[in-house]
Amino acid sequence: MSNLDRAPAPSLCGGRGFVVAEPVRELLSPRHVKLGGSTEVRRLLPNLGRRMIGAWAFVDHYGPDDIADEPGMQVPPHPHMGLQTVSWLHEGEVLHRDSTGSLQTIRPGELGLMTSGRAISHSEESPRSHARYLHGAQLWVALPEAHRHTDPRFEHHAELPAVTAPGLTATVLLGALDGAASPGTTYTPLVGADLALARGADVRLPLDPDFEYGVLSMSGEAHVDGVPVLPGSMLYLGCGRTELPLRAESDAGLMLLGGEPFEEELVMWWNFVGRSQEEIAQARDDWTEGTRFGEVKGYDGAPLHAPELPPTPLKPRGRVR
């Protein structure tokens, strides 16, 4: 997943100074961003005043889009470093290629997890013959210092564990929830889960009080801790919760994102997560010069050009604005 903004603003992320250490109900509205071709996404993270939730540093929600007569998602080869990308679909399919040689079609309910480590490049596209609708989320997880220079890799998990309760199926993408653990590789304590609620469901989901959480609404009408959360919006919940009340007015789809607050301070610009201005600038030069990030073979088209760096210096400042 790429940030296709041609003038991306640097995001100064991480640190614990802006973590809410108690339960809150902070509703986040999305920013609408074009993602190439016919796809428009709703960007929930980074958001004004809320840059991360645990190690989750980037959240895009897209669709459902009718792409029957459209090319659908078309994201040319582009670089990443210092993060993991998570591809999650409710409808449609996405063909993933990367510079390690991976070629994988990702379908609804399957986890596509790419660890960029020190450097990787990839492309994402709707297959030529594709389903009518495309609906999903693309997310980034920041890698901690000890692992951010690891070897790049791609994982595909077609089978994932689930937690069930009357009217609820919670599929665990990453981390663990109520004893169910995902096979996806993680580098910090976190959780990501897809919550399918049936109309009339009224349940309580167990949480870790040391984690901060957010809930993204994908579809339907649901109340999260008593707050109505409409599709394409996210409710930030803070820390200190042992359970989360959920109630569905219709069949609804949500994503629970949480984790231990990310202590390290980061600079996030375009498709890079680093620690300094110099590191980001070097990554941009390496991509422009065709070194370090490898080659995505088989994609029909040119790679993305890196935008210009902003004129002001990039400095990691943590969560405080």
Coordinates of C-alpha atoms in Angstrom, one line a residue:
M1 CA 0.0 0.0 0.0
S2 CA 1.4 3.3 -1.0
N3 CA 0.8 6.9 0.1
L4 CA 0.2 8.4 -3.3
D5 CA 0.1 12.0 -2.2
R6 CA 2.4 14.0 -4.5
A7 CA 3.1 16.5 -1.6
P8 CA 3.0 14.3 1.4
A9 CA 3.3 16.0 4.8
P10 CA 5.7 14.5 7.3
S11 CA 4.0 12.8 10.3
L12 CA 5.9 13.0 13.6
C13 CA 4.8 9.8 15.4
G14 CA 5.5 7.7 18.4
G15 CA 6.4 8.5 22.0
R16 CA 4.1 8.2 24.9
G17 CA 3.5 11.9 25.6
F18 CA 0.2 11.9 23.8
V19 CA -1.2 8.5 24.8
V20 CA -4.5 8.7 26.6
A21 CA -3.9 6.6 29.7
E22 CA -7.5 6.1 30.5
P23 CA -10.7 5.1 28.6
V24 CA -11.9 7.8 26.2
R25 CA -14.3 8.1 23.3
E26 CA -12.6 10.2 20.6
L27 CA -14.2 10.0 17.2
L28 CA -11.8 10.5 14.3
S29 CA -13.1 11.7 10.9
P30 CA -11.3 10.6 7.7
R31 CA -9.4 12.5 5.1
H32 CA -10.3 11.6 1.5
V33 CA -7.3 10.7 -0.7
K34 CA -7.2 9.5 -4.3
L35 CA -5.3 6.2 -4.6
G36 CA -4.8 5.9 -8.4
G37 CA -7.3 4.9 -11.0
S38 CA -10.8 4.8 -9.7
T39 CA -10.0 4.2 -6.0
E40 CA -10.6 6.8 -3.3
V41 CA -9.6 6.0 0.3
R42 CA -10.6 7.3 3.7
R43 CA -7.5 7.9 5.7
L44 CA -7.9 7.6 9.5
L45 CA -4.3 7.4 10.6
P46 CA -2.3 9.6 10.7
N47 CA -5.0 12.0 11.8
L48 CA -4.8 15.5 13.2
G49 CA -3.8 15.1 16.8
R50 CA -3.8 11.2 16.7
R51 CA -0.8 9.7 14.8
M52 CA -0.7 6.2 16.1
I53 CA -2.6 3.5 18.0
G54 CA 0.0 1.2 19.5
A55 CA 2.3 0.4 16.6
W56 CA -0.5 1.0 14.0
A57 CA 0.7 4.1 12.1
F58 CA -1.4 4.2 9.0
V59 CA -5.0 3.2 8.3
D60 CA -6.9 3.5 4.9
H61 CA -10.4 2.3 4.4
Y62 CA -11.7 2.0 0.8
G63 CA -15.0 0.9 -0.8
P64 CA -17.3 -0.7 -1.3
D65 CA -16.5 0.5 -4.9
D66 CA -18.3 -0.8 -8.0
I67 CA -15.3 -1.6 -10.3
A68 CA -17.2 -3.9 -12.7
D69 CA -16.2 -1.6 -15.6
E70 CA -13.1 -0.1 -14.0
P71 CA -9.5 -1.2 -13.6
G72 CA -9.9 -1.1 -9.9
M73 CA -6.9 -0.8 -7.7
Q74 CA -3.8 0.1 -9.7
V75 CA -0.8 1.0 -7.5
P76 CA 2.5 0.8 -9.3
P77 CA 5.8 -0.4 -7.7
H78 CA 6.9 1.8 -4.8
P79 CA 9.2 1.4 -1.9
H80 CA 8.8 0.9 1.9
M81 CA 11.1 0.7 4.8
G82 CA 10.8 0.5 8.6
L83 CA 7.2 -0.9 8.6
Q84 CA 4.8 -3.8 7.9
T85 CA 1.9 -3.5 5.5
V86 CA -1.4 -5.3 6.2
S87 CA -3.9 -6.0 3.4
W88 CA -7.4 -6.9 4.5
L89 CA -10.4 -7.4 2.3
H90 CA -14.2 -7.7 2.8
E91 CA -14.9 -7.9 -1.0
G92 CA -12.8 -8.3 -4.1
E93 CA -9.2 -9.4 -4.6
V94 CA -5.8 -7.7 -4.8
L95 CA -2.7 -9.1 -6.6
H96 CA 0.5 -8.5 -4.7
R97 CA 4.0 -8.5 -6.3
D98 CA 7.2 -7.5 -4.5
S99 CA 10.9 -7.4 -4.9
T100 CA 11.5 -10.6 -3.0
G101 CA 9.7 -12.4 -5.8
S102 CA 6.4 -12.8 -4.1
L103 CA 3.3 -13.1 -6.3
Q104 CA 0.0 -13.6 -4.4
T105 CA -3.7 -12.9 -4.9
I106 CA -5.2 -11.8 -1.6
R107 CA -8.9 -12.5 -1.1
P108 CA -11.5 -11.6 1.6
G109 CA -10.7 -13.0 5.0
E110 CA -7.0 -13.7 4.1
L111 CA -4.1 -11.9 5.6
G112 CA -1.4 -10.3 3.3
L113 CA 1.4 -9.2 5.6
M114 CA 4.6 -7.6 4.2
T115 CA 7.5 -6.8 6.4
S116 CA 9.6 -4.2 4.6
G117 CA 12.5 -4.2 7.1
R118 CA 15.4 -2.3 5.7
A119 CA 14.0 -2.1 2.2
I120 CA 11.4 -3.6 -0.1
S121 CA 9.2 -2.5 -3.1
H122 CA 5.9 -3.9 -4.2
S123 CA 2.8 -3.3 -6.4
E124 CA -0.9 -3.9 -5.8
E125 CA -3.5 -4.2 -8.5
S126 CA -7.0 -5.6 -9.1
P127 CA -6.6 -8.7 -11.4
R128 CA -7.8 -8.1 -14.9
S129 CA -10.7 -10.4 -14.3
H130 CA -12.0 -9.2 -10.9
A131 CA -15.1 -9.1 -8.8
R132 CA -17.6 -6.3 -9.1
Y133 CA -17.0 -4.8 -5.7
L134 CA -13.7 -3.8 -3.9
H135 CA -13.9 -3.1 -0.2
G136 CA -11.1 -3.3 2.3
A137 CA -8.5 -1.7 4.5
Q138 CA -4.8 -1.1 4.2
L139 CA -2.7 -0.6 7.3
W140 CA 0.9 0.0 8.4
V141 CA 2.6 -1.2 11.5
A142 CA 5.8 0.6 12.6
L143 CA 8.8 -1.6 13.3
P144 CA 10.8 -1.0 16.5
E145 CA 14.5 -0.2 16.5
A146 CA 15.6 -3.7 17.1
H147 CA 13.8 -5.1 14.0
R148 CA 13.5 -2.2 11.5
H149 CA 16.6 -3.4 9.6
T150 CA 15.4 -7.0 9.3
D151 CA 15.3 -8.9 6.0
P152 CA 12.2 -8.1 3.9
R153 CA 9.5 -10.9 3.7
F154 CA 6.0 -11.5 2.7
E155 CA 3.4 -13.7 4.4
H156 CA 0.1 -15.0 3.2
H157 CA -2.3 -16.6 5.7
A158 CA -5.5 -18.0 4.3
E159 CA -6.6 -19.5 7.6
L160 CA -6.9 -17.3 10.6
P161 CA -8.2 -18.0 14.2
A162 CA -11.5 -16.6 15.3
V163 CA -13.3 -15.8 18.6
T164 CA -17.0 -16.3 18.6
A165 CA -19.9 -15.2 20.8
P166 CA -23.6 -14.9 20.1
G167 CA -23.9 -12.5 17.2
L168 CA -20.1 -12.0 16.9
T169 CA -17.2 -13.5 15.0
A170 CA -13.8 -11.9 15.6
T171 CA -11.1 -13.0 13.2
V172 CA -7.6 -12.3 14.6
L173 CA -5.4 -10.8 11.9
L174 CA -2.4 -10.0 14.1
G175 CA -1.5 -10.6 17.7
A176 CA -3.9 -12.3 20.1
L177 CA -7.4 -11.8 21.3
D178 CA -9.2 -13.8 24.1
G179 CA -6.7 -16.7 23.7
A180 CA -6.8 -16.9 19.9
A181 CA -3.4 -16.0 18.3
S182 CA -2.7 -15.1 14.6
P183 CA 0.1 -16.9 12.8
G184 CA 1.2 -13.5 11.4
T185 CA 4.6 -12.2 12.5
T186 CA 4.6 -9.3 15.0
Y187 CA 7.4 -7.3 16.5
T188 CA 5.6 -5.4 19.2
P189 CA 2.7 -6.3 21.5
L190 CA -0.4 -5.5 19.4
V191 CA -3.7 -6.9 18.1
G192 CA -5.7 -6.5 14.9
A193 CA -9.1 -8.2 14.6
D194 CA -12.0 -8.1 12.1
L195 CA -15.3 -8.0 14.0
A196 CA -18.4 -9.3 12.2
L197 CA -21.6 -8.4 14.1
A198 CA -25.0 -9.7 13.4
R199 CA -28.0 -7.4 13.7
G200 CA -29.1 -7.2 17.3
A201 CA -25.8 -8.4 18.7
D202 CA -25.0 -7.0 22.1
V203 CA -21.7 -8.3 23.4
R204 CA -18.6 -7.4 25.4
L205 CA -15.2 -8.1 24.0
P206 CA -12.3 -8.7 26.4
L207 CA -9.4 -6.2 26.1
D208 CA -5.9 -5.8 27.6
P209 CA -5.9 -2.7 29.9
D210 CA -2.2 -2.0 29.0
F211 CA -3.1 -1.5 25.3
E212 CA -4.6 1.6 23.6
Y213 CA -7.3 0.8 21.1
G214 CA -9.3 2.1 18.2
V215 CA -12.2 0.7 16.3
L216 CA -12.7 1.3 12.5
S217 CA -16.2 1.0 11.1
M218 CA -16.2 -0.9 7.8
S219 CA -19.9 -1.3 7.2
G220 CA -23.3 -1.3 8.9
E221 CA -24.6 0.4 12.0
A222 CA -22.9 -0.3 15.3
H223 CA -22.4 1.3 18.7
V224 CA -19.0 1.1 20.2
D225 CA -19.1 1.7 24.0
G226 CA -22.4 3.5 23.4
V227 CA -21.0 5.7 20.5
P228 CA -22.5 5.3 17.0
V229 CA -19.5 4.8 14.6
L230 CA -20.4 5.2 10.9
P231 CA -18.6 3.4 8.1
G232 CA -15.3 5.1 7.3
S233 CA -14.8 6.6 10.7
M234 CA -12.8 5.5 13.7
L235 CA -13.3 5.7 17.5
Y236 CA -10.2 6.1 19.6
L237 CA -10.6 4.4 23.0
G238 CA -7.5 5.2 25.0
C239 CA -6.0 2.7 27.5
G240 CA -7.2 1.1 30.8
R241 CA -10.1 -1.0 29.4
T242 CA -10.7 -4.6 30.3
E243 CA -13.7 -5.0 28.0
L244 CA -15.5 -3.2 25.1
P245 CA -19.3 -3.1 24.8
L246 CA -20.5 -3.6 21.2
R247 CA -24.1 -3.3 19.9
A248 CA -25.2 -3.7 16.3
E249 CA -28.3 -2.1 14.8
S250 CA -27.7 -4.0 11.6
D251 CA -25.2 -6.5 10.3
A252 CA -21.9 -4.6 10.8
G253 CA -18.2 -5.0 10.1
L254 CA -15.6 -3.4 12.4
M255 CA -11.9 -3.6 12.8
L256 CA -10.3 -3.5 16.3
L257 CA -6.8 -2.1 16.4
G258 CA -4.7 -2.0 19.5
G259 CA -1.4 -2.3 21.1
E260 CA 1.1 -1.3 23.7
P261 CA 1.8 2.5 23.1
F262 CA 4.8 2.9 20.8
E263 CA 7.6 4.5 22.8
E264 CA 10.1 5.3 20.1
E265 CA 9.8 8.6 18.2
L266 CA 9.4 8.3 14.4
V267 CA 9.5 10.3 11.2
M268 CA 7.0 9.1 8.6
W269 CA 7.1 10.6 5.1
W270 CA 5.7 9.2 1.9
N271 CA 6.2 5.4 2.2
F272 CA 9.1 5.5 4.7
V273 CA 9.2 5.2 8.5
G274 CA 12.6 6.3 9.9
R275 CA 14.2 8.2 12.7
S276 CA 15.7 11.3 11.1
Q277 CA 15.6 13.7 8.2
E278 CA 18.9 12.2 6.9
E279 CA 17.5 8.7 6.9
I280 CA 14.4 9.7 5.0
A281 CA 16.3 11.7 2.4
Q282 CA 18.7 8.8 1.9
A283 CA 15.8 6.4 1.3
R284 CA 14.3 8.8 -1.2
D285 CA 17.7 9.0 -3.1
D286 CA 18.1 5.2 -3.1
W287 CA 14.7 4.7 -4.6
T288 CA 15.2 7.4 -7.2
E289 CA 18.6 6.0 -8.1
G290 CA 17.3 2.4 -8.3
T291 CA 19.4 1.0 -5.5
R292 CA 18.5 -0.9 -2.3
F293 CA 14.8 -1.4 -2.8
G294 CA 15.0 -4.1 -5.5
E295 CA 12.8 -4.6 -8.5
V296 CA 9.2 -5.7 -8.9
K297 CA 9.0 -8.0 -11.8
G298 CA 5.9 -8.6 -13.9
Y299 CA 4.1 -5.4 -13.3
D300 CA 2.9 -3.8 -16.5
G301 CA 3.9 -0.2 -15.9
A302 CA 6.6 2.2 -14.6
P303 CA 7.3 2.5 -10.8
L304 CA 6.2 5.5 -8.9
H305 CA 8.4 8.6 -8.8
A306 CA 9.3 9.9 -5.3
P307 CA 7.8 13.3 -4.5
E308 CA 10.0 16.2 -3.5
L309 CA 11.0 16.4 0.2
P310 CA 9.3 19.3 2.1
P311 CA 11.4 22.4 2.5
T312 CA 11.3 22.3 6.3
P313 CA 13.4 19.8 8.3
L314 CA 11.8 16.6 9.5
K315 CA 12.3 15.9 13.2
P316 CA 10.9 13.1 15.3
R317 CA 8.8 14.8 18.0
G318 CA 6.6 12.0 19.4
R319 CA 2.9 12.4 19.8
V320 CA 2.8 15.9 21.2
R321 CA 1.8 18.5 18.5

